[in-house]
Amino acid sequence: MFWNWMQCLTPHEVGDELRAGGFVAHDVLGDVAGAPHDPTSPTFAVLARRA
């Protein structure tokens, strides 16, 4: 069985979810390769660490 749940979140909402799970957002990037974050882009990556 495979369940793919797609949900659109903002970087702020991801930060809230991370904090609730005991993590902190360390940086917001434009992609997983480390490009600068563009707030107008629909994609982003979040680098997180344990709080």
PDB file of N, CA, C and O in Angstrom:
ATOM      1  N   MET A   1       0.845  -1.179   0.000  1.00  0.00           N
ATOM      2  CA  MET A   1       0.000   0.000   0.000  1.00  0.00           C
ATOM      3  C   MET A   1       0.886   1.235   0.000  1.00  0.00           C
ATOM      4  O   MET A   1       1.904   1.291   0.682  1.00  0.00           O
ATOM      5  N   PHE A   2       0.497   2.223  -0.764  1.00  0.00           N
ATOM      6  CA  PHE A   2       1.235   3.475  -0.858  1.00  0.00           C
ATOM      7  C   PHE A   2       0.257   4.626  -0.738  1.00  0.00           C
ATOM      8  O   PHE A   2      -0.764   4.649  -1.413  1.00  0.00           O
ATOM      9  N   TRP A   3       0.572   5.583   0.111  1.00  0.00           N
ATOM     10  CA  TRP A   3      -0.284   6.740   0.301  1.00  0.00           C
ATOM     11  C   TRP A   3       0.564   7.978   0.109  1.00  0.00           C
ATOM     12  O   TRP A   3       1.502   8.226   0.856  1.00  0.00           O
ATOM     13  N   ASN A   4       0.255   8.754  -0.879  1.00  0.00           N
ATOM     14  CA  ASN A   4       0.972   9.991  -1.159  1.00  0.00           C
ATOM     15  C   ASN A   4       0.048  11.157  -0.809  1.00  0.00           C
ATOM     16  O   ASN A   4      -0.975  11.357  -1.443  1.00  0.00           O
ATOM     17  N   TRP A   5       0.429  11.906   0.210  1.00  0.00           N
ATOM     18  CA  TRP A   5      -0.391  13.025   0.653  1.00  0.00           C
ATOM     19  C   TRP A   5       0.362  14.297   0.336  1.00  0.00           C
ATOM     20  O   TRP A   5       1.429  14.560   0.876  1.00  0.00           O
ATOM     21  N   MET A   6      -0.164  15.108  -0.544  1.00  0.00           N
ATOM     22  CA  MET A   6       0.472  16.337  -0.961  1.00  0.00           C
ATOM     23  C   MET A   6      -0.238  17.496  -0.268  1.00  0.00           C
ATOM     24  O   MET A   6      -1.458  17.592  -0.309  1.00  0.00           O
ATOM     25  N   GLN A   7       0.535  18.345   0.378  1.00  0.00           N
ATOM     26  CA  GLN A   7      -0.032  19.507   1.056  1.00  0.00           C
ATOM     27  C   GLN A   7       0.888  20.692   0.812  1.00  0.00           C
ATOM     28  O   GLN A   7       2.101  20.569   0.916  1.00  0.00           O
ATOM     29  N   CYS A   8       0.327  21.817   0.474  1.00  0.00           N
ATOM     30  CA  CYS A   8       1.118  23.020   0.230  1.00  0.00           C
ATOM     31  C   CYS A   8       1.263  23.794   1.530  1.00  0.00           C
ATOM     32  O   CYS A   8       0.267  24.100   2.194  1.00  0.00           O
ATOM     33  N   LEU A   9       2.497  24.086   1.900  1.00  0.00           N
ATOM     34  CA  LEU A   9       2.793  24.826   3.114  1.00  0.00           C
ATOM     35  C   LEU A   9       3.728  25.987   2.799  1.00  0.00           C
ATOM     36  O   LEU A   9       4.515  25.914   1.850  1.00  0.00           O
ATOM     37  N   THR A  10       3.677  27.010   3.601  1.00  0.00           N
ATOM     38  CA  THR A  10       4.634  28.108   3.494  1.00  0.00           C
ATOM     39  C   THR A  10       5.843  27.772   4.359  1.00  0.00           C
ATOM     40  O   THR A  10       5.755  26.911   5.250  1.00  0.00           O
ATOM     41  N   PRO A  11       6.969  28.449   4.149  1.00  0.00           N
ATOM     42  CA  PRO A  11       8.114  28.227   5.030  1.00  0.00           C
ATOM     43  C   PRO A  11       7.770  28.465   6.510  1.00  0.00           C
ATOM     44  O   PRO A  11       8.230  27.731   7.384  1.00  0.00           O
ATOM     45  N   HIS A  12       6.927  29.442   6.777  1.00  0.00           N
ATOM     46  CA  HIS A  12       6.514  29.717   8.167  1.00  0.00           C
ATOM     47  C   HIS A  12       5.733  28.542   8.747  1.00  0.00           C
ATOM     48  O   HIS A  12       5.956  28.125   9.884  1.00  0.00           O
ATOM     49  N   GLU A  13       4.826  27.980   7.966  1.00  0.00           N
ATOM     50  CA  GLU A  13       4.038  26.830   8.428  1.00  0.00           C
ATOM     51  C   GLU A  13       4.923  25.606   8.661  1.00  0.00           C
ATOM     52  O   GLU A  13       4.717  24.867   9.627  1.00  0.00           O
ATOM     53  N   VAL A  14       5.922  25.414   7.794  1.00  0.00           N
ATOM     54  CA  VAL A  14       6.855  24.312   8.007  1.00  0.00           C
ATOM     55  C   VAL A  14       7.615  24.534   9.309  1.00  0.00           C
ATOM     56  O   VAL A  14       7.806  23.600  10.094  1.00  0.00           O
ATOM     57  N   GLY A  15       8.025  25.780   9.577  1.00  0.00           N
ATOM     58  CA  GLY A  15       8.705  26.100  10.832  1.00  0.00           C
ATOM     59  C   GLY A  15       7.851  25.778  12.040  1.00  0.00           C
ATOM     60  O   GLY A  15       8.352  25.234  13.031  1.00  0.00           O
ATOM     61  N   ASP A  16       6.561  26.087  11.961  1.00  0.00           N
ATOM     62  CA  ASP A  16       5.643  25.767  13.060  1.00  0.00           C
ATOM     63  C   ASP A  16       5.572  24.260  13.291  1.00  0.00           C
ATOM     64  O   ASP A  16       5.603  23.790  14.434  1.00  0.00           O
ATOM     65  N   GLU A  17       5.473  23.496  12.210  1.00  0.00           N
ATOM     66  CA  GLU A  17       5.411  22.034  12.313  1.00  0.00           C
ATOM     67  C   GLU A  17       6.716  21.482  12.899  1.00  0.00           C
ATOM     68  O   GLU A  17       6.692  20.568  13.731  1.00  0.00           O
ATOM     69  N   LEU A  18       7.828  22.014  12.462  1.00  0.00           N
ATOM     70  CA  LEU A  18       9.123  21.566  12.988  1.00  0.00           C
ATOM     71  C   LEU A  18       9.235  21.832  14.490  1.00  0.00           C
ATOM     72  O   LEU A  18       9.663  20.975  15.254  1.00  0.00           O
ATOM     73  N   ARG A  19       8.861  23.033  14.910  1.00  0.00           N
ATOM     74  CA  ARG A  19       8.917  23.380  16.343  1.00  0.00           C
ATOM     75  C   ARG A  19       8.032  22.454  17.165  1.00  0.00           C
ATOM     76  O   ARG A  19       8.414  22.028  18.254  1.00  0.00           O
ATOM     77  N   ALA A  20       6.869  22.128  16.631  1.00  0.00           N
ATOM     78  CA  ALA A  20       5.961  21.220  17.339  1.00  0.00           C
ATOM     79  C   ALA A  20       6.583  19.832  17.510  1.00  0.00           C
ATOM     80  O   ALA A  20       6.265  19.120  18.459  1.00  0.00           O
ATOM     81  N   GLY A  21       7.489  19.462  16.610  1.00  0.00           N
ATOM     82  CA  GLY A  21       8.144  18.165  16.680  1.00  0.00           C
ATOM     83  C   GLY A  21       9.512  18.194  17.338  1.00  0.00           C
ATOM     84  O   GLY A  21      10.245  17.213  17.304  1.00  0.00           O
ATOM     85  N   GLY A  22       9.880  19.342  17.922  1.00  0.00           N
ATOM     86  CA  GLY A  22      11.151  19.440  18.624  1.00  0.00           C
ATOM     87  C   GLY A  22      12.332  19.833  17.753  1.00  0.00           C
ATOM     88  O   GLY A  22      13.480  19.605  18.118  1.00  0.00           O
ATOM     89  N   PHE A  23      12.058  20.421  16.608  1.00  0.00           N
ATOM     90  CA  PHE A  23      13.108  20.877  15.702  1.00  0.00           C
ATOM     91  C   PHE A  23      13.017  22.389  15.529  1.00  0.00           C
ATOM     92  O   PHE A  23      12.038  23.014  15.921  1.00  0.00           O
ATOM     93  N   VAL A  24      14.029  22.948  14.908  1.00  0.00           N
ATOM     94  CA  VAL A  24      14.018  24.363  14.579  1.00  0.00           C
ATOM     95  C   VAL A  24      14.504  24.505  13.134  1.00  0.00           C
ATOM     96  O   VAL A  24      15.429  23.804  12.704  1.00  0.00           O
ATOM     97  N   ALA A  25      13.856  25.383  12.380  1.00  0.00           N
ATOM     98  CA  ALA A  25      14.269  25.648  11.014  1.00  0.00           C
ATOM     99  C   ALA A  25      15.559  26.462  11.063  1.00  0.00           C
ATOM    100  O   ALA A  25      15.599  27.547  11.633  1.00  0.00           O
ATOM    101  N   HIS A  26      16.607  25.919  10.490  1.00  0.00           N
ATOM    102  CA  HIS A  26      17.905  26.582  10.503  1.00  0.00           C
ATOM    103  C   HIS A  26      18.053  27.519   9.305  1.00  0.00           C
ATOM    104  O   HIS A  26      18.635  28.586   9.418  1.00  0.00           O
ATOM    105  N   ASP A  27      17.514  27.122   8.148  1.00  0.00           N
ATOM    106  CA  ASP A  27      17.630  27.938   6.941  1.00  0.00           C
ATOM    107  C   ASP A  27      16.535  27.543   5.963  1.00  0.00           C
ATOM    108  O   ASP A  27      16.078  26.401   5.956  1.00  0.00           O
ATOM    109  N   VAL A  28      16.113  28.488   5.144  1.00  0.00           N
ATOM    110  CA  VAL A  28      15.165  28.235   4.060  1.00  0.00           C
ATOM    111  C   VAL A  28      15.926  28.466   2.758  1.00  0.00           C
ATOM    112  O   VAL A  28      16.524  29.526   2.564  1.00  0.00           O
ATOM    113  N   LEU A  29      15.896  27.469   1.888  1.00  0.00           N
ATOM    114  CA  LEU A  29      16.636  27.511   0.633  1.00  0.00           C
ATOM    115  C   LEU A  29      15.668  27.423  -0.545  1.00  0.00           C
ATOM    116  O   LEU A  29      14.519  27.015  -0.389  1.00  0.00           O
ATOM    117  N   GLY A  30      16.157  27.760  -1.714  1.00  0.00           N
ATOM    118  CA  GLY A  30      15.326  27.706  -2.914  1.00  0.00           C
ATOM    119  C   GLY A  30      15.095  26.302  -3.428  1.00  0.00           C
ATOM    120  O   GLY A  30      14.095  26.032  -4.082  1.00  0.00           O
ATOM    121  N   ASP A  31      16.046  25.407  -3.144  1.00  0.00           N
ATOM    122  CA  ASP A  31      15.918  24.011  -3.553  1.00  0.00           C
ATOM    123  C   ASP A  31      16.880  23.169  -2.729  1.00  0.00           C
ATOM    124  O   ASP A  31      17.641  23.708  -1.922  1.00  0.00           O
ATOM    125  N   VAL A  32      16.865  21.865  -2.949  1.00  0.00           N
ATOM    126  CA  VAL A  32      17.708  20.976  -2.151  1.00  0.00           C
ATOM    127  C   VAL A  32      19.190  21.075  -2.524  1.00  0.00           C
ATOM    128  O   VAL A  32      20.035  20.530  -1.832  1.00  0.00           O
ATOM    129  N   ALA A  33      19.505  21.785  -3.612  1.00  0.00           N
ATOM    130  CA  ALA A  33      20.898  21.998  -3.999  1.00  0.00           C
ATOM    131  C   ALA A  33      21.487  23.232  -3.329  1.00  0.00           C
ATOM    132  O   ALA A  33      22.664  23.510  -3.482  1.00  0.00           O
ATOM    133  N   GLY A  34      20.658  23.992  -2.592  1.00  0.00           N
ATOM    134  CA  GLY A  34      21.158  25.141  -1.838  1.00  0.00           C
ATOM    135  C   GLY A  34      21.020  26.491  -2.510  1.00  0.00           C
ATOM    136  O   GLY A  34      21.638  27.466  -2.087  1.00  0.00           O
ATOM    137  N   ALA A  35      20.206  26.575  -3.544  1.00  0.00           N
ATOM    138  CA  ALA A  35      19.979  27.854  -4.208  1.00  0.00           C
ATOM    139  C   ALA A  35      19.339  28.849  -3.232  1.00  0.00           C
ATOM    140  O   ALA A  35      18.648  28.446  -2.294  1.00  0.00           O
ATOM    141  N   PRO A  36      19.556  30.138  -3.439  1.00  0.00           N
ATOM    142  CA  PRO A  36      18.911  31.133  -2.577  1.00  0.00           C
ATOM    143  C   PRO A  36      17.385  31.029  -2.660  1.00  0.00           C
ATOM    144  O   PRO A  36      16.831  30.735  -3.727  1.00  0.00           O
ATOM    145  N   HIS A  37      16.740  31.276  -1.543  1.00  0.00           N
ATOM    146  CA  HIS A  37      15.270  31.209  -1.483  1.00  0.00           C
ATOM    147  C   HIS A  37      14.665  32.421  -2.178  1.00  0.00           C
ATOM    148  O   HIS A  37      15.063  33.552  -1.940  1.00  0.00           O
ATOM    149  N   ASP A  38      13.702  32.176  -3.041  1.00  0.00           N
ATOM    150  CA  ASP A  38      12.938  33.220  -3.727  1.00  0.00           C
ATOM    151  C   ASP A  38      11.515  33.164  -3.194  1.00  0.00           C
ATOM    152  O   ASP A  38      10.792  32.203  -3.462  1.00  0.00           O
ATOM    153  N   PRO A  39      11.102  34.165  -2.398  1.00  0.00           N
ATOM    154  CA  PRO A  39       9.758  34.121  -1.792  1.00  0.00           C
ATOM    155  C   PRO A  39       8.620  34.029  -2.814  1.00  0.00           C
ATOM    156  O   PRO A  39       7.517  33.638  -2.458  1.00  0.00           O
ATOM    157  N   THR A  40       8.866  34.372  -4.074  1.00  0.00           N
ATOM    158  CA  THR A  40       7.808  34.287  -5.082  1.00  0.00           C
ATOM    159  C   THR A  40       7.743  32.910  -5.738  1.00  0.00           C
ATOM    160  O   THR A  40       6.820  32.632  -6.488  1.00  0.00           O
ATOM    161  N   SER A  41       8.713  32.038  -5.450  1.00  0.00           N
ATOM    162  CA  SER A  41       8.733  30.697  -6.023  1.00  0.00           C
ATOM    163  C   SER A  41       7.839  29.750  -5.224  1.00  0.00           C
ATOM    164  O   SER A  41       7.773  29.843  -4.001  1.00  0.00           O
ATOM    165  N   PRO A  42       7.169  28.809  -5.892  1.00  0.00           N
ATOM    166  CA  PRO A  42       6.316  27.869  -5.165  1.00  0.00           C
ATOM    167  C   PRO A  42       7.100  26.734  -4.492  1.00  0.00           C
ATOM    168  O   PRO A  42       6.531  25.953  -3.752  1.00  0.00           O
ATOM    169  N   THR A  43       8.399  26.640  -4.741  1.00  0.00           N
ATOM    170  CA  THR A  43       9.193  25.568  -4.149  1.00  0.00           C
ATOM    171  C   THR A  43      10.253  26.121  -3.209  1.00  0.00           C
ATOM    172  O   THR A  43      10.754  27.230  -3.399  1.00  0.00           O
ATOM    173  N   PHE A  44      10.582  25.335  -2.201  1.00  0.00           N
ATOM    174  CA  PHE A  44      11.634  25.699  -1.264  1.00  0.00           C
ATOM    175  C   PHE A  44      12.067  24.447  -0.516  1.00  0.00           C
ATOM    176  O   PHE A  44      11.399  23.423  -0.556  1.00  0.00           O
ATOM    177  N   ALA A  45      13.193  24.542   0.152  1.00  0.00           N
ATOM    178  CA  ALA A  45      13.701  23.460   0.994  1.00  0.00           C
ATOM    179  C   ALA A  45      14.031  24.075   2.354  1.00  0.00           C
ATOM    180  O   ALA A  45      14.456  25.218   2.439  1.00  0.00           O
ATOM    181  N   VAL A  46      13.846  23.296   3.403  1.00  0.00           N
ATOM    182  CA  VAL A  46      14.122  23.781   4.761  1.00  0.00           C
ATOM    183  C   VAL A  46      15.193  22.906   5.389  1.00  0.00           C
ATOM    184  O   VAL A  46      15.069  21.680   5.397  1.00  0.00           O
ATOM    185  N   LEU A  47      16.227  23.544   5.891  1.00  0.00           N
ATOM    186  CA  LEU A  47      17.275  22.855   6.635  1.00  0.00           C
ATOM    187  C   LEU A  47      16.919  23.001   8.106  1.00  0.00           C
ATOM    188  O   LEU A  47      16.737  24.108   8.603  1.00  0.00           O
ATOM    189  N   ALA A  48      16.786  21.864   8.795  1.00  0.00           N
ATOM    190  CA  ALA A  48      16.341  21.882  10.187  1.00  0.00           C
ATOM    191  C   ALA A  48      17.312  21.101  11.074  1.00  0.00           C
ATOM    192  O   ALA A  48      18.074  20.268  10.589  1.00  0.00           O
ATOM    193  N   ARG A  49      17.254  21.398  12.369  1.00  0.00           N
ATOM    194  CA  ARG A  49      18.054  20.669  13.342  1.00  0.00           C
ATOM    195  C   ARG A  49      17.222  20.491  14.604  1.00  0.00           C
ATOM    196  O   ARG A  49      16.217  21.168  14.798  1.00  0.00           O
ATOM    197  N   ARG A  50      17.650  19.571  15.446  1.00  0.00           N
ATOM    198  CA  ARG A  50      16.936  19.367  16.727  1.00  0.00           C
ATOM    199  C   ARG A  50      17.083  20.610  17.582  1.00  0.00           C
ATOM    200  O   ARG A  50      18.141  21.221  17.635  1.00  0.00           O
ATOM    201  N   ALA A  51      16.012  20.944  18.265  1.00  0.00           N
ATOM    202  CA  ALA A  51      16.024  22.129  19.130  1.00  0.00           C
ATOM    203  C   ALA A  51      16.825  21.868  20.401  1.00  0.00           C
ATOM    204  O   ALA A  51      17.034  20.777  20.799  1.00  0.00           O
TER     205      ALA A  51
END
